XYZ file of C-alpha atoms in Angstrom:
338
model
C -6.366 -23.795 16.564
C -2.930 -22.416 17.462
C -3.304 -23.020 21.195
C -4.565 -26.567 20.626
C -1.693 -27.306 18.283
C 0.903 -25.898 20.662
C -0.466 -27.981 23.527
C -0.195 -31.111 21.355
C 3.348 -30.325 20.115
C 2.228 -29.589 16.572
C 2.243 -26.574 14.280
C -0.231 -25.530 11.567
C 0.513 -23.272 8.595
C -1.774 -20.582 9.966
C -2.404 -17.022 8.842
C -0.525 -13.889 9.946
C -3.414 -12.338 11.938
C -5.170 -13.800 14.979
C -8.545 -12.486 13.795
C -8.326 -14.138 10.379
C -9.887 -17.567 10.072
C -7.790 -20.315 8.522
C -10.319 -21.445 5.909
C -11.305 -17.948 4.843
C -7.710 -17.163 4.013
C -6.759 -20.590 2.641
C -9.570 -20.773 0.088
C -8.183 -17.663 -1.605
C -4.658 -19.089 -1.582
C -3.602 -18.151 1.925
C -0.290 -16.378 2.432
C 1.222 -17.864 5.591
C 4.278 -16.997 7.657
C 5.389 -20.635 7.435
C 4.790 -21.035 3.700
C 8.481 -21.305 2.881
C 8.593 -24.540 4.869
C 5.112 -25.967 4.306
C 3.565 -24.185 1.328
C 0.602 -21.851 1.232
C -2.425 -22.320 3.464
C -4.343 -23.838 0.545
C -1.645 -26.511 0.298
C -2.502 -27.677 3.816
C -5.932 -29.002 2.824
C -6.388 -32.784 2.899
C -10.148 -32.858 2.332
C -13.138 -30.510 2.500
C -16.852 -30.844 3.189
C -18.673 -28.679 0.670
C -22.265 -27.597 0.018
C -22.716 -27.519 -3.749
C -24.864 -25.273 -5.936
C -27.549 -28.002 -5.850
C -27.648 -28.038 -2.046
C -25.838 -31.339 -1.566
C -23.195 -31.777 1.125
C -20.269 -33.687 -0.367
C -16.735 -34.611 0.642
C -14.070 -33.309 -1.744
C -10.448 -34.446 -1.895
C -7.780 -34.851 -4.592
C -9.746 -37.690 -6.185
C -12.304 -35.048 -7.269
C -9.681 -33.615 -9.594
C -11.439 -30.625 -11.196
C -13.504 -29.453 -8.232
C -10.572 -29.902 -5.846
C -8.402 -27.743 -8.106
C -11.086 -25.049 -8.442
C -11.787 -24.827 -4.719
C -8.102 -24.245 -3.993
C -8.064 -20.596 -5.009
C -11.596 -19.793 -6.203
C -13.810 -21.519 -3.626
C -16.467 -18.749 -3.319
C -17.484 -19.562 -6.909
C -17.969 -23.282 -6.383
C -19.454 -24.002 -2.981
C -19.662 -23.386 0.736
C -16.869 -25.128 2.627
C -18.304 -26.128 5.989
C -15.201 -27.869 7.365
C -11.852 -29.263 6.307
C -9.118 -31.628 7.377
C -5.708 -29.960 7.295
C -2.082 -30.913 7.767
C -0.276 -30.571 11.082
C 3.471 -30.738 11.658
C 5.094 -32.282 14.718
C 7.200 -29.641 16.513
C 8.051 -29.883 20.242
C 7.114 -26.762 22.211
C 10.739 -25.940 22.965
C 11.465 -25.724 19.226
C 8.182 -24.107 18.205
C 9.585 -20.575 18.335
C 10.268 -17.666 15.995
C 12.199 -14.428 16.094
C 9.921 -11.507 15.272
C 8.788 -8.037 16.373
C 8.908 -4.480 15.064
C 11.856 -2.451 13.812
C 11.205 1.252 13.153
C 13.299 3.253 10.690
C 13.726 6.984 10.130
C 12.103 8.547 7.080
C 15.427 9.226 5.388
C 16.242 5.493 5.303
C 13.218 4.572 3.201
C 14.925 4.225 -0.196
C 17.755 2.124 1.244
C 15.241 -0.008 3.143
C 13.072 -0.641 0.062
C 16.111 -1.447 -2.067
C 17.344 -4.037 0.442
C 13.894 -5.629 0.760
C 13.644 -5.817 -3.019
C 16.975 -7.623 -3.329
C 16.701 -9.781 -0.211
C 16.560 -13.500 -0.914
C 14.065 -14.950 1.531
C 15.091 -18.350 2.795
C 12.268 -20.810 3.575
C 12.401 -19.833 7.271
C 12.062 -16.118 6.472
C 9.199 -13.707 5.836
C 8.891 -9.948 6.314
C 6.128 -7.363 6.423
C 6.606 -3.616 6.344
C 4.084 -0.858 6.834
C 3.496 2.853 6.880
C 1.434 3.975 9.861
C 0.889 6.978 12.107
C 0.730 7.720 15.829
C -1.887 9.618 17.803
C 0.054 12.869 17.332
C 0.018 12.431 13.557
C 3.675 11.475 13.173
C 4.256 8.748 10.586
C 6.667 5.823 10.699
C 8.239 3.091 8.592
C 8.079 -0.234 10.396
C 9.483 -3.628 9.448
C 8.156 -6.863 10.946
C 10.756 -9.559 10.201
C 9.860 -13.174 10.894
C 12.300 -16.051 11.212
C 11.359 -19.602 12.183
C 14.201 -20.297 14.559
C 16.318 -18.620 17.221
C 17.125 -14.952 17.782
C 20.706 -15.463 16.642
C 19.584 -17.141 13.418
C 16.949 -14.490 12.754
C 19.269 -11.539 13.291
C 21.836 -13.108 11.000
C 19.263 -13.801 8.282
C 18.014 -10.180 8.389
C 21.430 -8.610 8.985
C 21.167 -6.424 5.883
C 17.983 -4.856 7.286
C 19.384 -4.383 10.782
C 22.563 -2.821 9.403
C 20.596 0.098 7.953
C 20.312 1.585 11.426
C 16.978 1.875 13.193
C 15.134 3.990 15.740
C 13.713 1.115 17.786
C 13.755 -2.689 17.869
C 11.245 -4.815 19.797
C 12.178 -8.157 18.230
C 12.343 -11.198 20.484
C 12.095 -14.988 20.425
C 8.443 -15.939 20.843
C 6.532 -19.215 21.311
C 3.938 -20.314 18.757
C 0.848 -18.822 20.508
C 2.436 -15.347 20.421
C 3.635 -15.284 16.818
C 0.824 -13.060 15.550
C 0.432 -10.691 18.494
C 2.346 -7.974 16.659
C -0.546 -7.848 14.158
C -3.306 -7.506 16.766
C -3.807 -3.743 16.108
C -4.954 -4.631 12.571
C -7.745 -6.698 14.107
C -9.438 -3.749 15.840
C -13.160 -3.660 15.149
C -15.063 -0.694 13.824
C -14.576 1.939 11.163
C -14.625 1.903 7.387
C -11.660 0.178 5.692
C -11.889 0.038 1.873
C -8.665 -1.807 1.028
C -6.879 -1.554 -2.324
C -4.460 -4.419 -2.934
C -1.664 -4.873 -5.445
C 0.799 -7.718 -5.957
C 4.310 -7.240 -7.320
C 7.750 -8.681 -7.923
C 9.577 -5.366 -7.933
C 9.745 -2.670 -5.278
C 10.909 0.626 -6.739
C 12.472 2.886 -4.060
C 11.451 6.141 -5.744
C 7.868 4.999 -6.251
C 7.614 3.893 -2.618
C 9.002 7.281 -1.539
C 6.266 8.988 -3.532
C 3.623 6.713 -1.990
C 4.988 7.373 1.508
C 4.903 11.150 1.025
C 1.310 10.888 -0.200
C 0.491 8.827 2.891
C 1.987 11.512 5.129
C -0.086 14.106 3.293
C -3.286 12.112 3.832
C -2.692 11.911 7.593
C -1.800 15.600 7.818
C -4.894 16.740 5.915
C -7.296 14.268 7.547
C -6.123 13.467 11.096
C -9.330 11.498 11.729
C -7.951 8.927 9.273
C -4.734 8.396 11.250
C -5.437 4.644 11.649
C -4.900 4.254 7.905
C -1.957 2.090 6.846
C -0.090 0.778 3.846
C 1.058 -2.792 4.394
C 3.369 -4.920 2.228
C 3.882 -8.630 2.897
C 6.913 -10.372 1.397
C 7.186 -14.162 1.163
C 9.776 -16.822 0.183
C 7.975 -17.861 -2.982
C 11.017 -19.545 -4.491
C 10.876 -22.310 -1.903
C 10.140 -25.842 -3.080
C 7.140 -26.042 -0.737
C 5.448 -23.079 -2.462
C 6.327 -23.997 -6.037
C 5.295 -27.639 -5.648
C 1.805 -26.718 -4.444
C -1.205 -27.133 -6.702
C -4.609 -25.537 -7.202
C -6.228 -22.637 -9.013
C -4.425 -19.929 -7.008
C -2.424 -18.300 -9.821
C 0.373 -16.203 -8.311
C 2.772 -18.597 -6.593
C 5.784 -16.801 -8.041
C 4.705 -13.318 -6.904
C 6.716 -12.270 -3.859
C 5.010 -9.148 -2.495
C 1.361 -8.454 -1.712
C 0.526 -4.928 -0.579
C -2.648 -3.171 0.483
C -3.531 0.478 1.034
C -6.086 0.615 3.837
C -7.743 3.964 4.577
C -9.384 3.669 8.013
C -11.964 6.171 9.212
C -15.448 6.447 10.715
C -17.651 8.698 8.579
C -19.136 7.657 5.235
C -18.739 11.231 3.986
C -15.020 10.462 3.585
C -15.633 7.479 1.292
C -14.935 9.306 -1.953
C -11.618 10.744 -0.772
C -10.564 7.452 0.801
C -11.332 5.471 -2.325
C -9.542 7.973 -4.525
C -6.435 7.735 -2.341
C -6.502 3.926 -2.274
C -6.881 3.797 -6.039
C -3.951 6.176 -6.497
C -1.684 4.048 -4.297
C -2.637 0.900 -6.186
C -2.004 2.528 -9.566
C 1.325 3.968 -8.464
C 2.649 0.631 -7.196
C 1.346 -1.222 -10.245
C 3.367 1.081 -12.497
C 6.626 -0.508 -11.307
C 5.399 -3.958 -10.196
C 7.742 -5.945 -12.451
C 4.892 -8.089 -13.827
C 3.632 -8.548 -17.380
C 0.009 -8.354 -16.244
C -1.740 -6.941 -13.197
C -1.954 -9.346 -10.268
C -4.129 -9.047 -7.176
C -4.160 -11.469 -4.267
C -7.906 -12.058 -3.910
C -7.832 -11.689 -0.124
C -6.439 -8.148 -0.569
C -8.727 -7.206 -3.463
C -11.004 -4.177 -3.454
C -13.716 -5.600 -5.704
C -13.263 -3.564 -8.876
C -10.403 -5.617 -10.345
C -10.809 -7.626 -13.553
C -11.211 -11.405 -13.391
C -7.785 -11.731 -15.054
C -6.267 -9.592 -12.274
C -7.625 -12.038 -9.695
C -7.444 -15.459 -11.364
C -4.580 -14.957 -13.799
C -3.826 -17.908 -16.067
C -6.309 -20.094 -14.164
C -9.279 -18.098 -15.498
C -10.138 -20.094 -18.669
C -10.244 -23.435 -16.837
C -12.182 -21.903 -13.953
C -14.775 -20.488 -16.366
C -15.273 -23.900 -17.935
C -15.651 -25.559 -14.523
C -18.062 -22.859 -13.355
C -20.451 -23.868 -16.149
C -20.237 -27.447 -14.949
C -20.518 -26.993 -11.181
C -22.597 -23.810 -10.879
C -24.335 -23.120 -14.223
C -26.958 -20.900 -12.562
C -24.257 -18.772 -10.885
C -25.696 -19.229 -7.407
C -22.308 -18.526 -5.883
C -21.853 -14.985 -7.126
C -20.824 -12.816 -4.194
C -17.056 -12.377 -4.757
C -15.565 -12.092 -8.249
C -18.113 -14.374 -9.930
C -16.571 -16.280 -12.810
C -19.108 -15.666 -15.537
């Protein structure tokens, strides 16, 4: 999709990982690196071909008001989307570039780093991930992945407050569209057990993140076979007009940060410990999330969250539509709305 678009001088609002399919992400809302300019991935849908609970293949677009709304955030409850028509944006290859890469910080800069991320106003062209990870020797690191749709000079100016902290290494560069997501390729490695625990938030508390980081270091030290484990936090420009003007059942358009604790290991005997750790990270970050109610981006969910955690204020309308479009609950594999 990306290569075809680049060759035709167009850009799609694609996902942040090369191994993640567009529709799979979009139907749960779809956080996208370009969402400040174009809206979420779900906002890119023009029409969908859908197999209904009665086995019919139908075309769905905005004229199907209720079903269209439900599919845009809770699709696994309402049908099987076999294909879709999506928006594309004309961008000449020479301009279809971003500034991105990795910036690694020392442990003692964590609180300052988190504080700056928390206060940073993300312009529509901006987006930033950060993660805790470990190397083969067991050493842990704090890594930022800034993303700016534009030139190196513009990107470094936009993220100046982050760069001014002082860093250990900086691999950022200006990259063409087909290479935007290469920095995330390690997350796409196959194999292993990866029970993710997601949490969404509007507040990043430096002391709480320090506690979470120290617990992460302890996990890697005690269980070196789990050294591929990570904690990832994605931060998006949700105040942009493109995001706020979108529509659909996805409920958390004003939530800036979506994080996930991902223990990664091979042996099922570690499941209990891994799940306990993931649950602890989620609970710790929820305690200072700045939200009135728990929020979980469905594509980062573990599976044990409440329906309100996943569907927020959209839940009552979704429950009513579920009775209309799938009264026998045939689509019941992922947070069934019953």
